[in-house]
mmCIF file of C-alpha atoms in Angstrom:
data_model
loop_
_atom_site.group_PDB
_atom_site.id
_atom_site.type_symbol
_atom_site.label_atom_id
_atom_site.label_comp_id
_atom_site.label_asym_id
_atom_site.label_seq_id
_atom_site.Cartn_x
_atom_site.Cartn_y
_atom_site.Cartn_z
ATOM 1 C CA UNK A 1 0.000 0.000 0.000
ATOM 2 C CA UNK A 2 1.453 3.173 -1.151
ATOM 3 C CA UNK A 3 2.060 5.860 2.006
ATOM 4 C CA UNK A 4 -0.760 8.567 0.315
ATOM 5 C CA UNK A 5 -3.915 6.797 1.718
ATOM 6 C CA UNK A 6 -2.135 6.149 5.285
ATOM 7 C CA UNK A 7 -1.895 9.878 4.657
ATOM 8 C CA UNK A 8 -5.095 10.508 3.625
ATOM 9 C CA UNK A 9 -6.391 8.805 6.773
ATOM 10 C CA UNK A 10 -4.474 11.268 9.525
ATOM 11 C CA UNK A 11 -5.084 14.251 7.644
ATOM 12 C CA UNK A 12 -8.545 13.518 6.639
ATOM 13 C CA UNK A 13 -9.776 13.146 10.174
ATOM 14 C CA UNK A 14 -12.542 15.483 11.696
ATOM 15 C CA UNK A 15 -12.517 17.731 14.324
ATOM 16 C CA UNK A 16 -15.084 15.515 16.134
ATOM 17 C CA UNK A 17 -12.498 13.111 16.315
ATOM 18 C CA UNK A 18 -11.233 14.996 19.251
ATOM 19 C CA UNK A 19 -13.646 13.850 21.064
ATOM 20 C CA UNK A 20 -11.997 10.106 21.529
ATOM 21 C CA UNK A 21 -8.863 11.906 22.969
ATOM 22 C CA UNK A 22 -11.172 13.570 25.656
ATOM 23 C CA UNK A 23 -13.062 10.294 26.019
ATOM 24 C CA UNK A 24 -9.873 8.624 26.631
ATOM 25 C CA UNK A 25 -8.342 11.170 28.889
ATOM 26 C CA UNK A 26 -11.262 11.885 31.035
ATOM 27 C CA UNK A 27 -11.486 7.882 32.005
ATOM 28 C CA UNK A 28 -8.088 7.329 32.789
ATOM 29 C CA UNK A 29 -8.429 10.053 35.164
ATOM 30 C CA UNK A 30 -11.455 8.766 36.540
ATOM 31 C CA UNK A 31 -9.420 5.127 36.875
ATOM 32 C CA UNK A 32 -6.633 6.629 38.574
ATOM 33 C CA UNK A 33 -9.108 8.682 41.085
ATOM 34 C CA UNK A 34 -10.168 4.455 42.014
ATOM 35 C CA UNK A 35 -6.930 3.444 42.657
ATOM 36 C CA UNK A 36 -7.115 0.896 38.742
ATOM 37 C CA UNK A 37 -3.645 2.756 38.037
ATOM 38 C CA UNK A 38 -2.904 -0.160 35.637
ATOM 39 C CA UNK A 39 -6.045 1.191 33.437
ATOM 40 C CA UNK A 40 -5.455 3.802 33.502
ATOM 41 C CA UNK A 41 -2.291 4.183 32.634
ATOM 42 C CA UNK A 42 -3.074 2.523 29.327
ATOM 43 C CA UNK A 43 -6.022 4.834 28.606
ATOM 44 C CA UNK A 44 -3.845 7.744 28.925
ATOM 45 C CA UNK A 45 -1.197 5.779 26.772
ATOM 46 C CA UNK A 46 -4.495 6.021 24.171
ATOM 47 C CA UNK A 47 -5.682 9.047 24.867
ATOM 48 C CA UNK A 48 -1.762 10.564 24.325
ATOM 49 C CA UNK A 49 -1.495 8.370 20.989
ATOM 50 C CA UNK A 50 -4.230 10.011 19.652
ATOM 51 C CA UNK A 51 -3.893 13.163 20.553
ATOM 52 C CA UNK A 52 -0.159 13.371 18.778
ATOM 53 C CA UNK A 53 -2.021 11.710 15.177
ATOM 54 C CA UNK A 54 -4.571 14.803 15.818
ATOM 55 C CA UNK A 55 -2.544 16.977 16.154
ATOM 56 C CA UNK A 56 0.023 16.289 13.215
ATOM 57 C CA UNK A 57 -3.611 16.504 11.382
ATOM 58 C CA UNK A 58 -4.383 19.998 12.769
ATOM 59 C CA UNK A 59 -0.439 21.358 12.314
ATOM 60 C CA UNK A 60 -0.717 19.209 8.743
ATOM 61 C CA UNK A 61 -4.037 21.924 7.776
ATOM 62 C CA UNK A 62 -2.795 24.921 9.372
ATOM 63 C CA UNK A 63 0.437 24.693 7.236
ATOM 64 C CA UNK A 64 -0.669 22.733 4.014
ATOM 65 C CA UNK A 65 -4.664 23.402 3.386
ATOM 66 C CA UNK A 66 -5.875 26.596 5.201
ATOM 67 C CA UNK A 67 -8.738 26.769 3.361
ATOM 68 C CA UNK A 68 -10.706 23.810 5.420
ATOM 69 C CA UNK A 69 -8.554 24.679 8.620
ATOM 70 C CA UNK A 70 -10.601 27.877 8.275
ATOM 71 C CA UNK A 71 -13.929 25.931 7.638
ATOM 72 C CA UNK A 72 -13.162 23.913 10.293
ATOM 73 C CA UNK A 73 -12.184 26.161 12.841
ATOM 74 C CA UNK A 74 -15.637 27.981 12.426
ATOM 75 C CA UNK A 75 -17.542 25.060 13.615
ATOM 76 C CA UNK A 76 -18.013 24.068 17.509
ATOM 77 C CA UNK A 77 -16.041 20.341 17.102
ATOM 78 C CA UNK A 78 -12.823 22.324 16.512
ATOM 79 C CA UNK A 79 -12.846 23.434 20.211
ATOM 80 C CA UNK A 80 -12.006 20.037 21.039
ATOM 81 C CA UNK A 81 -8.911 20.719 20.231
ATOM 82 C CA UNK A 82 -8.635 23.050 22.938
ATOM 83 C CA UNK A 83 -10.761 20.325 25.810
ATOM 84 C CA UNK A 84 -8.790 17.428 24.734
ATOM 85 C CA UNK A 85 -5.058 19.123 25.161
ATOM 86 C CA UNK A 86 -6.309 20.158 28.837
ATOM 87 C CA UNK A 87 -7.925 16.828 29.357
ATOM 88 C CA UNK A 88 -4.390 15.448 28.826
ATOM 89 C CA UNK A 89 -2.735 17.642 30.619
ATOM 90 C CA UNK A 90 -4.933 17.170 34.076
ATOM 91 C CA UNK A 91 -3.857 13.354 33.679
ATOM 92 C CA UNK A 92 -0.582 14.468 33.247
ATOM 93 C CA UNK A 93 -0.656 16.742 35.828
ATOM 94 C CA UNK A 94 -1.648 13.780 38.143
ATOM 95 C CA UNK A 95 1.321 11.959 37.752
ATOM 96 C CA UNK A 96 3.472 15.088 38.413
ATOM 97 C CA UNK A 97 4.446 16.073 34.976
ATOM 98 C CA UNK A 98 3.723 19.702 35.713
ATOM 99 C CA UNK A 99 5.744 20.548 33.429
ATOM 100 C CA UNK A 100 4.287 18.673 30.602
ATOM 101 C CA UNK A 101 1.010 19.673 32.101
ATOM 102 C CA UNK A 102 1.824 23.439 32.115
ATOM 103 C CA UNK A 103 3.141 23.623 28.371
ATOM 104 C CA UNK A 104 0.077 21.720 27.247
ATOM 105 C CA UNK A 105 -2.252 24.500 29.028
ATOM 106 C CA UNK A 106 0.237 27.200 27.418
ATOM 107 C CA UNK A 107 -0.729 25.666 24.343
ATOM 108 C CA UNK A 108 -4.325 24.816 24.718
ATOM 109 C CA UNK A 109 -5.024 29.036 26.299
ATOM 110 C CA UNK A 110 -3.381 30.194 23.131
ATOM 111 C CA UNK A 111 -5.783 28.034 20.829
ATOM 112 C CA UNK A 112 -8.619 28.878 22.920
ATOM 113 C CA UNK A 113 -9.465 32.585 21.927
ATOM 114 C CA UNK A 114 -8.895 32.208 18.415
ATOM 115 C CA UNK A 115 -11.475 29.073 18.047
ATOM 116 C CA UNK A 116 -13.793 30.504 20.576
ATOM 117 C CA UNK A 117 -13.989 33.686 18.786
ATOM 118 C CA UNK A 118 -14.262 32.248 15.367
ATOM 119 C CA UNK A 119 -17.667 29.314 16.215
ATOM 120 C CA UNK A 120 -19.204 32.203 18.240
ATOM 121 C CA UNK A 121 -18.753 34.337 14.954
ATOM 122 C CA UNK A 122 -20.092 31.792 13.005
ATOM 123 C CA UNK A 123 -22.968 30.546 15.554
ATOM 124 C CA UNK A 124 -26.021 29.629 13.245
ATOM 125 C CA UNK A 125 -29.499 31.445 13.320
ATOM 126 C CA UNK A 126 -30.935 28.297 13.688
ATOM 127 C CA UNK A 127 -31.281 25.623 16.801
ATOM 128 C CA UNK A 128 -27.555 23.686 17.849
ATOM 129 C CA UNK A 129 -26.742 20.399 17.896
ATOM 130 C CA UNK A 130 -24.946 18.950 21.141
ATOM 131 C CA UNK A 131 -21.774 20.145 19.669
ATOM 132 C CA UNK A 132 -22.819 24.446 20.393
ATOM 133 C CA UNK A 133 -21.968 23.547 24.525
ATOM 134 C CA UNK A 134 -18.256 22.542 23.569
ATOM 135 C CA UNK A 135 -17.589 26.690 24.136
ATOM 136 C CA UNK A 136 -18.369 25.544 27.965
ATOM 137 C CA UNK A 137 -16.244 22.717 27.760
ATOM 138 C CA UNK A 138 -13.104 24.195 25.996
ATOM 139 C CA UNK A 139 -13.438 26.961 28.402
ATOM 140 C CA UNK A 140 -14.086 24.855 31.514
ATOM 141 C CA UNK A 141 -11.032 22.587 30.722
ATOM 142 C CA UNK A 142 -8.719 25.579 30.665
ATOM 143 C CA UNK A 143 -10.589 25.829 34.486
ATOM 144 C CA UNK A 144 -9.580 22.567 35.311
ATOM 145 C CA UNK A 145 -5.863 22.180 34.104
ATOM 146 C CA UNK A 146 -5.111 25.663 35.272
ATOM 147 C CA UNK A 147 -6.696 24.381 38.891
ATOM 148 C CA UNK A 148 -5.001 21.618 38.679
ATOM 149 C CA UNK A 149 -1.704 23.339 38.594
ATOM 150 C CA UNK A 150 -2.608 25.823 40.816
ATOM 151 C CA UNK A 151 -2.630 23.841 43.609
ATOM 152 C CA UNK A 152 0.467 21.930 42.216
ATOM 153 C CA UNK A 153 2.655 24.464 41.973
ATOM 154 C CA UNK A 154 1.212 26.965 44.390
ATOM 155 C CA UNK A 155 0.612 29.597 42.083
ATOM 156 C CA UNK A 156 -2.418 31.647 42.843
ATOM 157 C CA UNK A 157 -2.850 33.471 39.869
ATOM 158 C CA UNK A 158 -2.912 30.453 38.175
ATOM 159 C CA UNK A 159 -6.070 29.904 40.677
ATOM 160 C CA UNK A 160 -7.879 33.054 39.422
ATOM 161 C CA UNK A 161 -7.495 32.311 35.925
ATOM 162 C CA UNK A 162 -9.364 28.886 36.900
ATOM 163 C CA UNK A 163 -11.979 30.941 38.396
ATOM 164 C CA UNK A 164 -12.682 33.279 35.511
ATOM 165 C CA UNK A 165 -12.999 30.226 33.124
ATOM 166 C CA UNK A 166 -15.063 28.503 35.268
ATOM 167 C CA UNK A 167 -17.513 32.160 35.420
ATOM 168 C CA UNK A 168 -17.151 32.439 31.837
ATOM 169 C CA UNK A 169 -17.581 28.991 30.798
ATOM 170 C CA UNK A 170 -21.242 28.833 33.129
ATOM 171 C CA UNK A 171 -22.247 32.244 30.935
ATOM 172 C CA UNK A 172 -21.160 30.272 27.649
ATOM 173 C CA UNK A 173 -23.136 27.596 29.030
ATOM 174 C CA UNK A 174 -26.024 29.425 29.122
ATOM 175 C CA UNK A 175 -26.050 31.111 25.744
ATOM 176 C CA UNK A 176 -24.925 27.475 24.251
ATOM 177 C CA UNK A 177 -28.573 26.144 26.051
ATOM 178 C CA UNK A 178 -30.354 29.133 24.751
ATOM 179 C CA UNK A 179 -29.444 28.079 21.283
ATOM 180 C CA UNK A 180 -29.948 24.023 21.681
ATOM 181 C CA UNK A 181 -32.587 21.919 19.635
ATOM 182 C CA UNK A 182 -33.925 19.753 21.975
ATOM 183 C CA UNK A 183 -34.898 17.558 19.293
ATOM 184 C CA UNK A 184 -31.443 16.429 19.716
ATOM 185 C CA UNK A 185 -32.071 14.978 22.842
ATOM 186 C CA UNK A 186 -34.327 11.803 21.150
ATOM 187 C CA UNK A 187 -32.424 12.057 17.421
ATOM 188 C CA UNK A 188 -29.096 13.108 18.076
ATOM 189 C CA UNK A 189 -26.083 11.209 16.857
ATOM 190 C CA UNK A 190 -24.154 11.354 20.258
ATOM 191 C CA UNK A 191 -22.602 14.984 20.344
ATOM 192 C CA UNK A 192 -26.138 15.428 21.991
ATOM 193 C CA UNK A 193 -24.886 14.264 25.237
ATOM 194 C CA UNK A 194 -22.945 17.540 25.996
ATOM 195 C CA UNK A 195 -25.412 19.006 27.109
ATOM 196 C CA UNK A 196 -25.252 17.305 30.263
ATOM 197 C CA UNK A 197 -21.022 16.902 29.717
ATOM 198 C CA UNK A 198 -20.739 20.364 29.700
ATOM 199 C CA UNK A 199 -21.933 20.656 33.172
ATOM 200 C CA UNK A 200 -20.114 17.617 34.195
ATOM 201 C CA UNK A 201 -16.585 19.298 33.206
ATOM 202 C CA UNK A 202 -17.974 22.233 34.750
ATOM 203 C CA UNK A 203 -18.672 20.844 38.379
ATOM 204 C CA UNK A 204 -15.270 18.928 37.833
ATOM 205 C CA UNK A 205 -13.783 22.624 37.937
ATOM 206 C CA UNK A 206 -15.970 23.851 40.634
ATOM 207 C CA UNK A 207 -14.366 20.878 42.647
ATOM 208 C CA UNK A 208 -11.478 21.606 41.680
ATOM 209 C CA UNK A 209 -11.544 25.102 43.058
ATOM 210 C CA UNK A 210 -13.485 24.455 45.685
ATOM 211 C CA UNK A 211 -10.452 21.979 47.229
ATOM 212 C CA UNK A 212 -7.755 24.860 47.132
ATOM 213 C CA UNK A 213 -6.933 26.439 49.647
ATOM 214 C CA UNK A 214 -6.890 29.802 48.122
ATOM 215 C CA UNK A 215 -10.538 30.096 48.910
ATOM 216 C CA UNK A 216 -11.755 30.178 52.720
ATOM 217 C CA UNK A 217 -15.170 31.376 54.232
ATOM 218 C CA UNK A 218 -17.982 32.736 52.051
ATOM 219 C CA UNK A 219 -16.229 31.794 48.850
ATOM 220 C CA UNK A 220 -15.433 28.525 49.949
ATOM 221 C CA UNK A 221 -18.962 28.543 50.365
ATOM 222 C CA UNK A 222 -20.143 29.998 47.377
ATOM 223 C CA UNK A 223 -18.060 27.642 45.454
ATOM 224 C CA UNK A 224 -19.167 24.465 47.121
ATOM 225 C CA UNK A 225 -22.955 25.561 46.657
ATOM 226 C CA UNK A 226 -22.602 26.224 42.903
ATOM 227 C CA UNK A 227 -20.424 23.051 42.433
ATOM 228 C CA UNK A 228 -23.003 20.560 43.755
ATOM 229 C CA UNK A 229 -26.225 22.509 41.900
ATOM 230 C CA UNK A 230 -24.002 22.007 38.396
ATOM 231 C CA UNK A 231 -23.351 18.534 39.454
ATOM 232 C CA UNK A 232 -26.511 17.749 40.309
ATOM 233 C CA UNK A 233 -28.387 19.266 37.506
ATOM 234 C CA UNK A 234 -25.465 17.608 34.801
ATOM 235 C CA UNK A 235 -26.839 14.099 36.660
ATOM 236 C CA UNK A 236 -30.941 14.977 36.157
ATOM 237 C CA UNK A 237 -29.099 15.531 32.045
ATOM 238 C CA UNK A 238 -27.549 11.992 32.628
ATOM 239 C CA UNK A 239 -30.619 10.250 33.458
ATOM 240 C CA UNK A 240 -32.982 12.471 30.548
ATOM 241 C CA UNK A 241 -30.597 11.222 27.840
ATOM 242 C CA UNK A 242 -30.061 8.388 29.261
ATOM 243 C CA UNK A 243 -33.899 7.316 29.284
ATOM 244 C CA UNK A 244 -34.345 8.814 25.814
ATOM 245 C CA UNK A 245 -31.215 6.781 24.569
ATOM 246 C CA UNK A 246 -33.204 3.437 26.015
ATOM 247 C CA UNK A 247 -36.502 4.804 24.080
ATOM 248 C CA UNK A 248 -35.134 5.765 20.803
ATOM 249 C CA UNK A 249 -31.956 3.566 20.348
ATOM 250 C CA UNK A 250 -29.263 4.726 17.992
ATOM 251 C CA UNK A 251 -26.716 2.095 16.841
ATOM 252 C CA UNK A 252 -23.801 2.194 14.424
ATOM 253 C CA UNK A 253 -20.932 4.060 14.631
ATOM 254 C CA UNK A 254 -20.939 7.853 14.163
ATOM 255 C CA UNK A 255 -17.172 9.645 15.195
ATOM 256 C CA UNK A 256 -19.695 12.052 17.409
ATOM 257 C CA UNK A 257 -20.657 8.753 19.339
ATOM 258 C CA UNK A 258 -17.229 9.830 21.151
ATOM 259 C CA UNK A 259 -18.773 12.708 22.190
ATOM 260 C CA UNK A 260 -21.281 10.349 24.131
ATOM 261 C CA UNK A 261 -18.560 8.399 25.921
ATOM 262 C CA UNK A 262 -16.519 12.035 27.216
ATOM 263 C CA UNK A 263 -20.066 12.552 29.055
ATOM 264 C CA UNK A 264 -20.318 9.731 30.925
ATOM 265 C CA UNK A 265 -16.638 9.425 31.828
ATOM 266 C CA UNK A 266 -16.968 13.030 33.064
ATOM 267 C CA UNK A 267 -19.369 13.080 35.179
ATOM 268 C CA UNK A 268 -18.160 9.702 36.790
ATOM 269 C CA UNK A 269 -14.647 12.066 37.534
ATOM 270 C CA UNK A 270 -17.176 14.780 39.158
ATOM 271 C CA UNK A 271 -18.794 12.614 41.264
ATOM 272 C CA UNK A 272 -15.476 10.857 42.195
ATOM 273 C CA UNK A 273 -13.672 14.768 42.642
ATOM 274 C CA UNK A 274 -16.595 16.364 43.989
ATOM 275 C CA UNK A 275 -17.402 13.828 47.059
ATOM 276 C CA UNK A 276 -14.419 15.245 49.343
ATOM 277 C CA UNK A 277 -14.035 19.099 49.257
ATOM 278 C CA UNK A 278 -17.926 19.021 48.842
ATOM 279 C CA UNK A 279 -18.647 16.552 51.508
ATOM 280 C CA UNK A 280 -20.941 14.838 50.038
ATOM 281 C CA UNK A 281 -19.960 11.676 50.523
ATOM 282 C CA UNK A 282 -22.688 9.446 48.690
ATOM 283 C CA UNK A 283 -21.109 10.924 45.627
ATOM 284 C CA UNK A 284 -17.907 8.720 45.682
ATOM 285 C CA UNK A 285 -19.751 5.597 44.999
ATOM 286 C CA UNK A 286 -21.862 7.196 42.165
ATOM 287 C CA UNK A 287 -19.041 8.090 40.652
ATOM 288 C CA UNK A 288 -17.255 4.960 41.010
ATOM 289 C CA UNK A 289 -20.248 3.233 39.452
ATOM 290 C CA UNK A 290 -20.863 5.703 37.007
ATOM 291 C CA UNK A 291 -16.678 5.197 35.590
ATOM 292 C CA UNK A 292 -17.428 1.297 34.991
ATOM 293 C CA UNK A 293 -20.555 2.581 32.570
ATOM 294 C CA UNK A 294 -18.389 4.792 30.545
ATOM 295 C CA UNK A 295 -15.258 2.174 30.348
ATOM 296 C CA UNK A 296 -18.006 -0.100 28.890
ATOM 297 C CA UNK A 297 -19.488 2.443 26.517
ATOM 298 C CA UNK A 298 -15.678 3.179 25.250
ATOM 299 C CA UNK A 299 -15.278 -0.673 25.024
ATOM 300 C CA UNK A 300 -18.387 -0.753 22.785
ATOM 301 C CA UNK A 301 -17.343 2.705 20.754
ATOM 302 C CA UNK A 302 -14.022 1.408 20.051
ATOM 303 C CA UNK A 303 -15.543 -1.972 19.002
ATOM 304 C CA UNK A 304 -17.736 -0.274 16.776
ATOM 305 C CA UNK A 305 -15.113 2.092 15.366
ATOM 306 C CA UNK A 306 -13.020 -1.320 14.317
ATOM 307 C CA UNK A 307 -16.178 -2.821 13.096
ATOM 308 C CA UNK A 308 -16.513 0.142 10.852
ATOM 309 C CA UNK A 309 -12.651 0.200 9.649
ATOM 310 C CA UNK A 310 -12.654 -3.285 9.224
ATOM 311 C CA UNK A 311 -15.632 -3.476 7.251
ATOM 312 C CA UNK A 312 -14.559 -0.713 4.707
ATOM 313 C CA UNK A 313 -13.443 -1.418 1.148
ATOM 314 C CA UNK A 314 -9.860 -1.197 1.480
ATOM 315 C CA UNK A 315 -9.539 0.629 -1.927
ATOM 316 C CA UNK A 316 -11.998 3.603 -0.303
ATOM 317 C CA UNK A 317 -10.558 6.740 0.226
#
């Protein structure tokens, strides 16, 4: 096989493809919150695999075909660029590569404004799909790395950057909900499930902020309060799609079925982060049970995704 369709294949990649890197990323950090630090060390092995063939892909555009990197970069799944980079960098961050884990937040708060600016620019007239609430997760991963290394490196300015992402990326929530089709919700194609990851990655920062010490008495407080509200309402979105998923089934593999596993991964890591500096306690078991549903659902995605390769004619493009 000549090395132009290999190429064709890493290139040719969608943004929505990010979403496996974020799937990936999000789990091993739930596995390592459990203590399965075999597990999750190979997810993360994934999750880093495929972020490095995305992002040859995305440096491959930018330099070689700017004409779709600009179509691309006006649509919401180009922001995943921006969530999956922090995704991997909290893991990293975890097993105290803060350096590693700072230059991929350099990276991923210098993509950020650029792609934010351009899908807000370019924000249809008509309803969103799923995929509009990835300017809440983009922005609330920048929260949660920039937490993360906060309290690593004892930096507190890193800690009010968190906090303004996590402010900002509530607001983007809100304009992203204004905008959704809830049509999606029983005929999506999986992206629809952001809507309830958004607030998932969201309460993961709240936790995350609410654990450092930088913040004592009322905002302590303040942050705890809004932390278990976002958590709670991203698990009433958890059961709604879930239910709806049960009544109008979807199978086959779609790429933006990825964007259904980064959900439920997420909001397993909430629950998991969220039980101590909340003190809700019952949340640690949710959250534990919660992780096993979404290592099954990436099981089954990844299965499909073979399924799919495998069953291709080879001399497709």
């Amino acid at each position: 096989m000549s090395a132009l369709p290999v190429r064709r294949w890493w290139t040719g990649l969608p943004p929505a493809a990010g979403a496996a890197v974020m799937a990936s990323g999000i789990i091993s950090v739930g596995l390592r919150l459990t203590g399965n630090d075999l597990l999750s060390l190979a997810a993360l092995a994934v999750a880093a695999a495929l972020w490095l063939v995305l992002a040859a892909g995305f440096a491959t555009r930018l330099a070689a075909d700017r004409g779709r990197f600009r179509a691309e970069a006006d649509t919401p799944p180009a922001l995943t660029a921006v969530a999956a980079t922090t995704v991997l960098g909290a893991r990293l961050s975890q097993l105290g590569w803060q350096g590693a884990a700072a230059a991929l937040l350099a990276l991923a708060a210098a993509l950020w404004p650029g792609l934010l600016y351009a899908v807000l620019r370019h924000w249809p007239r008509h309803r969103l799909s799923g995929a509009g609430f990835l300017v809440c997760v983009a922005t609330q991963g920048l929260a949660v790395l920039a937490a993360e290394l906060s309290d690593a490196r004892h930096q507190a300015w890193l800690g009010c950057a968190a906090l303004a992402c996590f402010g900002l990326g509530l607001l983007l929530y809100g304009a992203a909900l204004a905008r959704f089709d809830l049509r999606e919700v029983t005929g999506g194609a999986g992206d629809h499930w952001v809507a309830g990851g958004a607030l998932s990655i969201s309460a993961l920062a709240g936790s995350k902020l609410t654990a450092s010490p930088d913040w004592t008495g009322a905002g302590h407080t303040a942050l705890r309060a809004v932390t278990l509200v976002v958590l709670c309402a991203s698990l009433a979105w958890y059961a709604v799609l879930l239910a709806a998923e049960l009544r109008s089934p979807r199978p086959g593999y779609d790429t933006r079925r990825w964007s259904t596993v980064f959900p439920l991964g997420m909001t397993a890591t909430a629950c998991l982060s969220a039980a101590a500096p909340t003190g809700a306690g019952w949340l640690r078991p949710m959250g534990g049970v919660l992780l096993w549903v979404a290592v099954g659902a990436w099981i089954l995605t990844f299965a499909a995704f073979l399924t799919t390769r495998l069953g291709r004619d080879p001399r497709s493009t």
